[in-house]
Short mmCIF file of C-alpha atoms in Angstrom, two decimals:
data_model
loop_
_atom_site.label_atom_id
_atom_site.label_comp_id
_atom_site.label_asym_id
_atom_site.label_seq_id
_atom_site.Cartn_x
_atom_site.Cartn_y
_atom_site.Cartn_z
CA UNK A 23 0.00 0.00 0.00
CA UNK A 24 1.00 4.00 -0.88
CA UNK A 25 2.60 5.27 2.15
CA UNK A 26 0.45 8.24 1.74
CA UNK A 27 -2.70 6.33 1.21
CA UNK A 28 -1.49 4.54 4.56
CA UNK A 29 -1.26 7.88 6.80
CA UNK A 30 -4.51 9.41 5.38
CA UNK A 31 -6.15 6.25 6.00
CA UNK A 32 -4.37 6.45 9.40
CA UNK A 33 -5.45 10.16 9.92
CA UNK A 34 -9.07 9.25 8.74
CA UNK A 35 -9.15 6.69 11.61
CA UNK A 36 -7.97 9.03 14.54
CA UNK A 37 -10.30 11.78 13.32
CA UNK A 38 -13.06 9.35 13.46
CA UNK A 39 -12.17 8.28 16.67
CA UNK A 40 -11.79 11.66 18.19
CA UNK A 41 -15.00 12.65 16.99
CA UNK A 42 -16.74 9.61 18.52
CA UNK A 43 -14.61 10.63 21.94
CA UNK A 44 -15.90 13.99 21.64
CA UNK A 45 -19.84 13.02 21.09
CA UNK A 46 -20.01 10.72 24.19
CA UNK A 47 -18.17 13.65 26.50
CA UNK A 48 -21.07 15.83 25.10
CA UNK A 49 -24.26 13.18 25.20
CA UNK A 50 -22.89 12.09 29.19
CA UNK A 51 -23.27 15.30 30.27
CA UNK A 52 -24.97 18.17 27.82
CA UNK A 53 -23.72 20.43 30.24
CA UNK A 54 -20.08 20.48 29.68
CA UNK A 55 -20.76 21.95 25.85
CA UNK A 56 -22.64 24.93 27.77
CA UNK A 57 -20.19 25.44 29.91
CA UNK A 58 -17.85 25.85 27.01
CA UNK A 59 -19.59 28.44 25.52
CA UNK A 60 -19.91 30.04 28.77
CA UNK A 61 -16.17 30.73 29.03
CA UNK A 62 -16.18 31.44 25.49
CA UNK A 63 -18.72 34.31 26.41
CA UNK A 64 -17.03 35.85 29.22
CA UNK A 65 -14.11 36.16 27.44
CA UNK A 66 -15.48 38.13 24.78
CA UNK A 67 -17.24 40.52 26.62
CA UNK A 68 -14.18 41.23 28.86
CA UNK A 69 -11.79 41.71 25.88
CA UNK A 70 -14.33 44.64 25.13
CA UNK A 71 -12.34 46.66 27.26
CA UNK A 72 -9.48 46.15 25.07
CA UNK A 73 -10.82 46.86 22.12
CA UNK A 74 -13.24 49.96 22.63
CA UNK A 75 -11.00 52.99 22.62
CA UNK A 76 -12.52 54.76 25.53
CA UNK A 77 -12.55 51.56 27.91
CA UNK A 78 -9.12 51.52 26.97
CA UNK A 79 -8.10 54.61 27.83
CA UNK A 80 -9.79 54.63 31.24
CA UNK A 81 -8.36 50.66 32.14
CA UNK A 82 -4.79 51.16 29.68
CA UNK A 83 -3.09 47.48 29.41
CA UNK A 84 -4.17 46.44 32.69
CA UNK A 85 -7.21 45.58 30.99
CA UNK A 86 -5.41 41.85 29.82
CA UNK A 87 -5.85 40.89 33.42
CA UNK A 88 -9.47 40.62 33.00
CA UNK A 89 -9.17 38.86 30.53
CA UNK A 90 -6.59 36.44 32.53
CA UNK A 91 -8.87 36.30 35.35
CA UNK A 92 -11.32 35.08 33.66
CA UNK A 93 -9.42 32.54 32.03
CA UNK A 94 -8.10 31.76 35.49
CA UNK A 95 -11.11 31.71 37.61
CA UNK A 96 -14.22 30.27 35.30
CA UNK A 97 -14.86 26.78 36.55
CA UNK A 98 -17.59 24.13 35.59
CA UNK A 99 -19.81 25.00 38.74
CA UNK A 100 -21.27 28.42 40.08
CA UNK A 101 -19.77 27.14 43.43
CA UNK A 102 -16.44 26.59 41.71
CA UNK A 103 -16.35 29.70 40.13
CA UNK A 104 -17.64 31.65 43.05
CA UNK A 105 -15.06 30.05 45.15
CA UNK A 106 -12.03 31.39 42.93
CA UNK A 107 -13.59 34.40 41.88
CA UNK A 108 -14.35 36.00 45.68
CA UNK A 109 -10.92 34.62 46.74
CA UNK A 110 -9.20 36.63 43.63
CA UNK A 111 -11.29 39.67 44.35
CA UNK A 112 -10.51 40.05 48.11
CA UNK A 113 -6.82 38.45 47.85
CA UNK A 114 -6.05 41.31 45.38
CA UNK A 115 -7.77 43.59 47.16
CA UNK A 116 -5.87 42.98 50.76
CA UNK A 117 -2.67 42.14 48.93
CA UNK A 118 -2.63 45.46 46.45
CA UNK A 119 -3.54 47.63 49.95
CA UNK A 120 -0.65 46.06 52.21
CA UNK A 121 1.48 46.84 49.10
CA UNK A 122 0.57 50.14 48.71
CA UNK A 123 0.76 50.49 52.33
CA UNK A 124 4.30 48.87 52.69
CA UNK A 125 5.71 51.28 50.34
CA UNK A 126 4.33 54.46 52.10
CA UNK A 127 5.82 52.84 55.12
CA UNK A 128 9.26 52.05 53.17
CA UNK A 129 9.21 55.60 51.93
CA UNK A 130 9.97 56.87 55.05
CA UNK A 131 13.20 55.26 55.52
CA UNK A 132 14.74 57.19 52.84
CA UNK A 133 16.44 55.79 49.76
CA UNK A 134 18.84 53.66 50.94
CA UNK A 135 16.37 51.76 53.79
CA UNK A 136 13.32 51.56 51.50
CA UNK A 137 14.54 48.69 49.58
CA UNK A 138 15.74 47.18 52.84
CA UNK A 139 12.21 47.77 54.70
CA UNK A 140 10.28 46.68 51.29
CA UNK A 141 12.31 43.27 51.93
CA UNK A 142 11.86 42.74 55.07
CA UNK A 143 8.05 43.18 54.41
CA UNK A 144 7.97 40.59 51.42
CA UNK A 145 9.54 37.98 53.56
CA UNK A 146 7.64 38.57 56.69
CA UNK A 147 4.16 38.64 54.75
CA UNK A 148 4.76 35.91 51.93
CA UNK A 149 6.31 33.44 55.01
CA UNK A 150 3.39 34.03 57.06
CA UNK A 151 1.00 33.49 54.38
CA UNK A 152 2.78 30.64 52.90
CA UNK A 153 2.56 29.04 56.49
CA UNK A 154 -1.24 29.69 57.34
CA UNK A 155 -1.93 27.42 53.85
CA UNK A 156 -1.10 23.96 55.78
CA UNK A 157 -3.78 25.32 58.39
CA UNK A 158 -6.64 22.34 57.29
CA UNK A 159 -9.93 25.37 57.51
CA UNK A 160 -7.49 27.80 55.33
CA UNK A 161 -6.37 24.57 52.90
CA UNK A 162 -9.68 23.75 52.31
CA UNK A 163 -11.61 27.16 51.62
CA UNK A 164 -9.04 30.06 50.70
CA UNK A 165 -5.34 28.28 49.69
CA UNK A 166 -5.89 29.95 46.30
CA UNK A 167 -6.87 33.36 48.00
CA UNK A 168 -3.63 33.30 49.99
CA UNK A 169 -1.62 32.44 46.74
CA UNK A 170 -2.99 35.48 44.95
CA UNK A 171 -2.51 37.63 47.90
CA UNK A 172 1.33 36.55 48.08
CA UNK A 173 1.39 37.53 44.68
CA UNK A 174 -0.38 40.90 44.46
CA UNK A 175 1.74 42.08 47.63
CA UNK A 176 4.74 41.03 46.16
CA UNK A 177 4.41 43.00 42.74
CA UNK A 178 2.69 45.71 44.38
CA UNK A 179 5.80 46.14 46.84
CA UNK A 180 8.31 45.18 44.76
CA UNK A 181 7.12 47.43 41.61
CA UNK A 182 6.93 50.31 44.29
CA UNK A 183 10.39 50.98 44.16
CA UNK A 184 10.89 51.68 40.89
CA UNK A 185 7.38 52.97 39.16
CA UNK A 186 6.31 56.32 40.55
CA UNK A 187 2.72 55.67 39.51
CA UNK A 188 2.05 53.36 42.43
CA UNK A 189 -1.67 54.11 43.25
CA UNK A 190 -3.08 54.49 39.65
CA UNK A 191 -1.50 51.09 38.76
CA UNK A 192 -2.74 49.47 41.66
CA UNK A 193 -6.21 51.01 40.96
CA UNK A 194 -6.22 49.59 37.44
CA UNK A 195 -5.49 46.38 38.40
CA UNK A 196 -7.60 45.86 41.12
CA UNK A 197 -10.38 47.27 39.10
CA UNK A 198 -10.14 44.94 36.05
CA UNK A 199 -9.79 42.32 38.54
CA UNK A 200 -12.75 43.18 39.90
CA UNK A 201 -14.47 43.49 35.99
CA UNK A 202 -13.33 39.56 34.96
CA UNK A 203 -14.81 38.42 38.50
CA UNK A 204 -17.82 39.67 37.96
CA UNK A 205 -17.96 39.00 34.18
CA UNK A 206 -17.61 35.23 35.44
CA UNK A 207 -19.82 35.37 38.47
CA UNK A 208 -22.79 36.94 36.10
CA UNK A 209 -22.18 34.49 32.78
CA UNK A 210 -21.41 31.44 35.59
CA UNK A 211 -24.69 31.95 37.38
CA UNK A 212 -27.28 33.23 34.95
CA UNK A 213 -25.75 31.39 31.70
CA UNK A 214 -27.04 27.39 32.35
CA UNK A 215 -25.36 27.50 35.81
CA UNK A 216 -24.26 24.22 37.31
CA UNK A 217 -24.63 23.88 40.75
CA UNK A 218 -22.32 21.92 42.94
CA UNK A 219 -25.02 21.31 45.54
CA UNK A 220 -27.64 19.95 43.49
CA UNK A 221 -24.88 17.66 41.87
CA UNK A 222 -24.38 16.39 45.23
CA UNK A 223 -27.95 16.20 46.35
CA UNK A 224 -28.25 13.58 43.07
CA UNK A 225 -25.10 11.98 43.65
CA UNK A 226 -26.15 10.78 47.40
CA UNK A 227 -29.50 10.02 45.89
CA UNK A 228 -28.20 7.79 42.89
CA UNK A 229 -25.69 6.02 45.76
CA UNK A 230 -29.01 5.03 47.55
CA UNK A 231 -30.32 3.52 45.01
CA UNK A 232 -27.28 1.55 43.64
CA UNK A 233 -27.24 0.16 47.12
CA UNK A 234 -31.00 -0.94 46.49
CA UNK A 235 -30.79 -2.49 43.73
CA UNK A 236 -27.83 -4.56 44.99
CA UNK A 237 -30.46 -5.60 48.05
CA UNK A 238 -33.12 -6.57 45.51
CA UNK A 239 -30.88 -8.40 43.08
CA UNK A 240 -30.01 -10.61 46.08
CA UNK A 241 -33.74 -10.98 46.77
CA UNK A 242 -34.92 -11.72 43.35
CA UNK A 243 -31.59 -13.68 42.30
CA UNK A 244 -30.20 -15.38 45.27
CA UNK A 245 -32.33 -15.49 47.90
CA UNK A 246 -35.35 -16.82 45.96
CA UNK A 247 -36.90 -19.88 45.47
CA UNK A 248 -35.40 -21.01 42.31
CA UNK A 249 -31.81 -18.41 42.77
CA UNK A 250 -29.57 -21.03 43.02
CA UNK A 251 -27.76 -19.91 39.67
CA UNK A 252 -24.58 -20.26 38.00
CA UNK A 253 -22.15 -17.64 37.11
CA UNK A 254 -22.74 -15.36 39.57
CA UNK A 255 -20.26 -13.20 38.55
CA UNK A 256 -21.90 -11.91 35.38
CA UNK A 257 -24.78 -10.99 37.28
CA UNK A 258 -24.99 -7.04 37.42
CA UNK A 259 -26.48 -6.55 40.79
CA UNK A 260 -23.07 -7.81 42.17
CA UNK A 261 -21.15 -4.98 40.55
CA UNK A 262 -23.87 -1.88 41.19
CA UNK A 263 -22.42 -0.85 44.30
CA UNK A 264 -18.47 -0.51 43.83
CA UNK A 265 -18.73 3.20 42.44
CA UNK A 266 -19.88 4.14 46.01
CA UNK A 267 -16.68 3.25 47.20
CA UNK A 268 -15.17 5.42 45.00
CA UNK A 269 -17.68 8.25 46.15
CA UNK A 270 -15.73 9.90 48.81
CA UNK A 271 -13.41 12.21 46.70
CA UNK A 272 -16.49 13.45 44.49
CA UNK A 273 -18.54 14.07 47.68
CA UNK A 274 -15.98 16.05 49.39
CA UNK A 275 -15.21 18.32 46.16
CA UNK A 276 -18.46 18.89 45.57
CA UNK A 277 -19.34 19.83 49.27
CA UNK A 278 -16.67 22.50 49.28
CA UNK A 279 -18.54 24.17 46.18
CA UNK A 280 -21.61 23.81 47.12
CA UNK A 281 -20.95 26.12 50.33
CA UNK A 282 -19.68 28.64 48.44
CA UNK A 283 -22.66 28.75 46.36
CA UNK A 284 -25.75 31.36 47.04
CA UNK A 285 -29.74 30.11 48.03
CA UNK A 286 -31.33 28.94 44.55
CA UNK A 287 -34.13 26.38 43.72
CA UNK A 288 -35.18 23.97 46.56
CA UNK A 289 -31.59 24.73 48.78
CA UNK A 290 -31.64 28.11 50.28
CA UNK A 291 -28.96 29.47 52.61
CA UNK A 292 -27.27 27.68 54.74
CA UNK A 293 -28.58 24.20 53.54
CA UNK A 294 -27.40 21.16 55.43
CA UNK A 295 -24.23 20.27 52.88
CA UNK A 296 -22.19 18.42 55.33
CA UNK A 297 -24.90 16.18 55.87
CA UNK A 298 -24.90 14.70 52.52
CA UNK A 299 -21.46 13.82 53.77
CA UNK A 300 -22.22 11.58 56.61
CA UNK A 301 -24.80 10.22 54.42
CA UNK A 302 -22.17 8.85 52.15
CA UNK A 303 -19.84 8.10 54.68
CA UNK A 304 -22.34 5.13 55.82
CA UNK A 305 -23.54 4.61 51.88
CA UNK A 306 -19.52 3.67 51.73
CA UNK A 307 -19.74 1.27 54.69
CA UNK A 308 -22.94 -0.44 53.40
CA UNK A 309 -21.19 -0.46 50.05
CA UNK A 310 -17.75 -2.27 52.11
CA UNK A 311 -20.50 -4.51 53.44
CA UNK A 312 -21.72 -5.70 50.40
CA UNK A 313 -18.39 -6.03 49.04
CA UNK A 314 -17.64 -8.62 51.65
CA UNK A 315 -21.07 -10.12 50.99
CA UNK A 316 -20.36 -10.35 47.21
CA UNK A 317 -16.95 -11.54 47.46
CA UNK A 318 -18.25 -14.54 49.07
CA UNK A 319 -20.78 -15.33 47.75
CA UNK A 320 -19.16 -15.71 44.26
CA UNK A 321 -16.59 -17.76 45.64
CA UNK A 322 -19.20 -20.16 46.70
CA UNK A 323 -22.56 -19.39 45.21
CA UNK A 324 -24.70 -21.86 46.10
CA UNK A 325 -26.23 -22.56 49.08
CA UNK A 326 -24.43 -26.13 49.63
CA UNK A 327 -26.59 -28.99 50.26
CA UNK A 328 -28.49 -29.37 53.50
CA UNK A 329 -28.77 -31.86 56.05
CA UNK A 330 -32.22 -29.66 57.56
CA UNK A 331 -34.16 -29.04 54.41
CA UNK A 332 -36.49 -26.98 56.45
CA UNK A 333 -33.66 -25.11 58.32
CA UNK A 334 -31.97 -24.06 55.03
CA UNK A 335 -35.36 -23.13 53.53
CA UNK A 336 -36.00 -20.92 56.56
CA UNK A 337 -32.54 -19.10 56.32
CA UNK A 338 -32.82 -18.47 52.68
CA UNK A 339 -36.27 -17.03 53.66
CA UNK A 340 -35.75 -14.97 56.31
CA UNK A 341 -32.60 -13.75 54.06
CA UNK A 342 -34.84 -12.88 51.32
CA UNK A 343 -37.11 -10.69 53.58
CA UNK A 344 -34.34 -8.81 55.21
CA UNK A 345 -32.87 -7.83 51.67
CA UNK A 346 -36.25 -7.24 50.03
CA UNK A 347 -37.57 -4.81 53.20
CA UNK A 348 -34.20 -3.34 53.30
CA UNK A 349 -34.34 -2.63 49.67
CA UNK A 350 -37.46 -1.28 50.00
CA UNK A 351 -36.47 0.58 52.30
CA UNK A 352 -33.56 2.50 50.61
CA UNK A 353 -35.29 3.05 47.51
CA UNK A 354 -37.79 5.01 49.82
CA UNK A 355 -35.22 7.15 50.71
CA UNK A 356 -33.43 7.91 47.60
CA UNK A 357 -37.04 9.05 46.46
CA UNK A 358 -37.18 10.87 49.72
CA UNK A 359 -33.97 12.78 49.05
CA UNK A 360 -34.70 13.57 45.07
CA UNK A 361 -38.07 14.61 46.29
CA UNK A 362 -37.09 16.44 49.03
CA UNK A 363 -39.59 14.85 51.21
CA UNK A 364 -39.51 13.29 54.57
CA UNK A 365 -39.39 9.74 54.39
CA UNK A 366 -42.38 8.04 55.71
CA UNK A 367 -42.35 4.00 55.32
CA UNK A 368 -38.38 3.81 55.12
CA UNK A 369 -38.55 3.33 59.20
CA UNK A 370 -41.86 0.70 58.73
CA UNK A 371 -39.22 -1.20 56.77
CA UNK A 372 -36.39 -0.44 58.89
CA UNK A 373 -38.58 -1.98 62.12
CA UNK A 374 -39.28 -4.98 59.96
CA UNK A 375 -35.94 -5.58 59.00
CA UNK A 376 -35.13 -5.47 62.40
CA UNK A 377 -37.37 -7.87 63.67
CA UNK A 378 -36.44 -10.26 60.66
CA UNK A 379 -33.10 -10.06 62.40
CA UNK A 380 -34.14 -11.14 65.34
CA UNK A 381 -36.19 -14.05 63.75
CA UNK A 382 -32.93 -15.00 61.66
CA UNK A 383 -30.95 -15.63 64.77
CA UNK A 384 -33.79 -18.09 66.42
CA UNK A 385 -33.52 -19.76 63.32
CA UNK A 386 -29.65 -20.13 63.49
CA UNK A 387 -29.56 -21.36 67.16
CA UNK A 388 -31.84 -23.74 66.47
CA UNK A 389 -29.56 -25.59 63.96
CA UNK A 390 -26.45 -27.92 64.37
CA UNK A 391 -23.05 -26.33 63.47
CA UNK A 392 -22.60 -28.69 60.44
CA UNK A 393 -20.88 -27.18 57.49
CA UNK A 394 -23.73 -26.39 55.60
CA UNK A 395 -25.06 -24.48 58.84
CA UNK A 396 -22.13 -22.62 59.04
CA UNK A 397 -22.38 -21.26 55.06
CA UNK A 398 -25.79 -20.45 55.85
CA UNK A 399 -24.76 -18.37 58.99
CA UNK A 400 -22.23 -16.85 57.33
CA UNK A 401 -24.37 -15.82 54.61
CA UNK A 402 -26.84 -14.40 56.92
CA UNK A 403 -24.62 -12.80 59.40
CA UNK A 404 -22.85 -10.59 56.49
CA UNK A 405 -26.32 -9.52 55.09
CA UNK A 406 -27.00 -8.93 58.65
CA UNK A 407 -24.07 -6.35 59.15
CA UNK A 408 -25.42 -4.81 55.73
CA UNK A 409 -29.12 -4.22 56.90
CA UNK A 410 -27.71 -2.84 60.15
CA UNK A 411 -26.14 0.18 58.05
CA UNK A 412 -29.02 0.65 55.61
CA UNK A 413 -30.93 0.87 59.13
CA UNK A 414 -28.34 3.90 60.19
CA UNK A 415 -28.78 5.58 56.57
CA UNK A 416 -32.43 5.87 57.42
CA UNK A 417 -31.42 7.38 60.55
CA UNK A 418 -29.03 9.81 58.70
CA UNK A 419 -31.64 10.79 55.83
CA UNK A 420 -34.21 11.45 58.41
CA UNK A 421 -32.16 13.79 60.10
CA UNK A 422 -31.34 15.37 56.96
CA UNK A 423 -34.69 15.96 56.04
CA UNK A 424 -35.01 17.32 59.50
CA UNK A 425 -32.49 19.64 59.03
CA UNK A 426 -33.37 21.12 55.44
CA UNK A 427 -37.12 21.34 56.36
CA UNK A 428 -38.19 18.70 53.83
CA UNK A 429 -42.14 18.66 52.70
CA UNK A 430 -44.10 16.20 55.17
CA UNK A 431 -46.69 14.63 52.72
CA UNK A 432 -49.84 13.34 53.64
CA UNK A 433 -50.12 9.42 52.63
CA UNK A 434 -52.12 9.46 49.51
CA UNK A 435 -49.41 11.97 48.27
CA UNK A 436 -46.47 10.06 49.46
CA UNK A 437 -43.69 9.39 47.01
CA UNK A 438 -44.28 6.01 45.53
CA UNK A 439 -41.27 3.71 44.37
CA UNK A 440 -41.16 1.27 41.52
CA UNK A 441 -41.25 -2.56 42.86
#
C-alpha cells in the first residue's frame, strides 16, 4: 500500500475516533458543551475593554488581566467559580492595599532603607501566608486566595520601588480584577449555571439507590426460590455498588462548592451540605459490606446442600425478607432525598428488618453447626451487618430531612417507588 494512502487512511481513523470521543463527553453530560460556551462568552465581553478605545483609555493594558482572570477563575460549577472568583477579588484587594501600604511605610526610611524595609516586608508577609496554607480550615476554603494575595503584595511592593505611579497602577489592576470576576460570576450563574449542591444532592440520591438495587438483586436472584444460579459473577447486581466506594473524593469536592454557592431552587442558605457527607460516609460502609457479601458469595454461590431441608429453607427465607424490606427501604429514601420529602415507610421497613433479624438468629440457634449451617450463617450474618447500616442511613436521611425542612406529605401523596 501508498505510504500516503497509509497515513490518510491512518489520519481518517484518529479523526473518526476523536470525533466519537468527543460526542459521548457531550451526550454524558450536555452540560459540559454549555459550559464551554460560557467561558467562550465571558471572554469576549471582557476583551471589550481592550478593544473599545474609551474603555481603553480609562483601564490602559491592565485591561489583559481581565481577561486572565477570567481565564483563570471560570470553573464548571457556580460554586467553583464563586469560590475562585471572591478569593481573587478580596486576595487582590488585601494584597494590592498592604502593598501600597508597605511602600508608604518604606518611603519613610529614605532611599537607601526603602529597599531594605520593602524586603523585610515581602519575607515577613509571603512566610506568614505561605505558612497559614497547611492550616486544614485555610487549605480547604481560601489556599488559592492566599496564593494570589502573596502575589499581588509582592508585585505591588516590589514594583513600588521603581514605578512612581504606584496608586493608579494598583487602581487599574484591582479594578479589572474586579471586571473579569464579575464578568464570570454573572455568565457562571445566569448562563445554564451548574450547581455543585444539586450535583451532590443527586449523587447521594443515585448512591441510595445503587445500594437498592444490589439488596433486591439478592432478593430476586439469590435469595429466591429457584436463585440457586450459575455464574454469579456476570450478574450485574453484584457490581452496582463498587462506584460508592469510589464516592468519597467526588462528595468532598463537591461539598466544598456547594458552600460557596448562594440560596437557589429547593436549597436556600445555609442548607445542610455536610450532611450529605455523613450520608455517604455510611452509603460507603454499606457499600464495604456488600463487598464482603459479594466476594463470598461468588466464591461459593450456592447454598451447599443441606442436612435440615427446612432449616436451610427458613434461612434463605428470612434472608430474602431482610434484603427485600431493606431494599425497599432505601429506595424510599433515595425518592425521599430527590423529592425532598420526609421519608415516611423507610422506618416501617427499617422496624421490619429489624425484627427479621431477630427471627434470623432463632432460626440459626436452632440448627447444628454442620458445614452447611455454618455457610448459611455466614451468609446471613454478612447480610445482617449490611441491613444494620441501611438501618443507620435511614437514621441519617431522616435527620437530613429534619435539618433542610423537607415537605411532610400526607399518605395518599407520598412518594411512591417502583417494585
Amino acid at each position: 500500500m501508498d505510504l500516503g494512502v497509509e497515513s490518510r487512511e491512518k489520519t481518517r481513523a484518529m479523526v473518526v475516533e476523536l470525533s466519537k470521543k468527543v460526542k459521548k463527553i457531550g451526550e454524558d453530560d450536555p452540560r459540559r458543551i454549555a459550559h464551554s460556551f460560557k467561558v467562550g462568552l465571558a471572554l469576549t465581553l471582557v476583551s471589550v475593554f481592550y478593544y473599545v478605545t474609551p474603555l481603553f483609555d480609562g483601564f490602559g493594558v491592565s485591561s489583559m488581566w481581565a481577561v486572565l482572570t477570567v481565564v483563570v477563575i471560570m470553573e464548571y460549577t457556580v460554586g467553583g467559580t464563586l469560590s475562585k472568583g471572591l478569593n481573587r477579588a478580596i486576595a487582590t484587594l488585601v494584597g494590592g492595599a498592604l502593598g501600597v501600604a508597605a511602600h508608604q511605610i518604606a518611603v519613610l526610611c529614605g532611599e537607601k532603607g526603602e529597599p531594605i524595609l520593602l524586603g523585610l516586608f515581602v519575607f515577613i508577609l509571603a512566610a506568614a501566608a505561605t505558612f497559614s496554607r497547611f492550616i486544614p480550615e485555610i487549605k480547604a476554603r481560601y489556599d488559592y486566595g492566599v496564593t494570589i494575595f502573596i502575589l499581588t503584595f509582592s508585585l505591588v511592593a516590589v514594583s513600588s520601588y521603581r514605578v512612581d505611579e504606584l496608586m493608579q497602577l494598583a487602581l487599574q489592576r484591582v479594578s479589572t480584577i474586579v471586571v473579569g470576576v464579575a464578568t464570570c460570576l454573572c455568565t457562571s450563574i445566569f448562563v445554564f449555571p451548574v450547581w455543585a449542591g444539586e450535583d451532590l444532592h443527586k449523587l447521594v440520591a443515585a448512591d441510595l439507590e445503587k445500594l437498592a438495587n444490589f439488596l433486591e438483586g439478592l432478593s430476586t436472584e439469590y435469595f429466591a426460590e429457584k436463585g440457586e444460579v450459575e455464574n454469579l459473577e456476570s450478574k450485574s447486581f453484584l457490581q452496582v455498588y463498587t462506584s460508592v466506594l469510589n464516592s468519597k473524593p467526588t462528595e468532598d469536592s463537591l461539598m466544598s462548592l456547594a458552600r460557596w454557592e448562594p440560596g437557589h431552587g429547593r436549597f436556600w442558605f445555609r442548607h445542610p451540605w455536610k450532611q450529605y457527607l455523613r450520608i455517604g460516609a455510611l452509603s460507603r460502609q454499606c457499600a464495604s459490606s456488600m463487598d464482603a457479601l459479594a466476594t463470598y458469595i461468588t466464591a461459593s454461590p450456592k447454598f451447599k446442600p443441606s442436612t435440615d431441608p427446612d432449616l436451610h429453607l427458613k434461612i434463605r427465607k428470612t434472608c430474602q425478607e431482610m434484603s427485600s424490606e431493606s431494599a425497599k427501604a432505601l429506595k424510599e429514601l433515595s425518592a425521599s432525598i430527590r423529592a425532598m420529602t420526609v421519608p415516611s415507610s423507610a422506618s416501617r421497613h427499617a422496624s421490619t428488618v429489624v425484627a427479621t433479624v431477630r427471627k434470623l438468629e432463632d432460626v440459626l440457634s436452632e440448627g447444628k453447626a454442620t458445614s452447611d449451617v455454618l455457610h448459611s450463617a455466614t451468609i446471613a450474618s454478612l447480610l445482617t451487618q449490611l441491613v444494620v447500616r441501611a438501618r443507620e442511613i435511614a437514621g441519617s436521611v431522616e435527620e437530613l430531612a429534619r435539618l433542610a425542612h423537607f415537605k411532610r406529605l400526607d399518605p395518599i401523596h407520598e412518594v411512591r417507588v417502583k417494585p
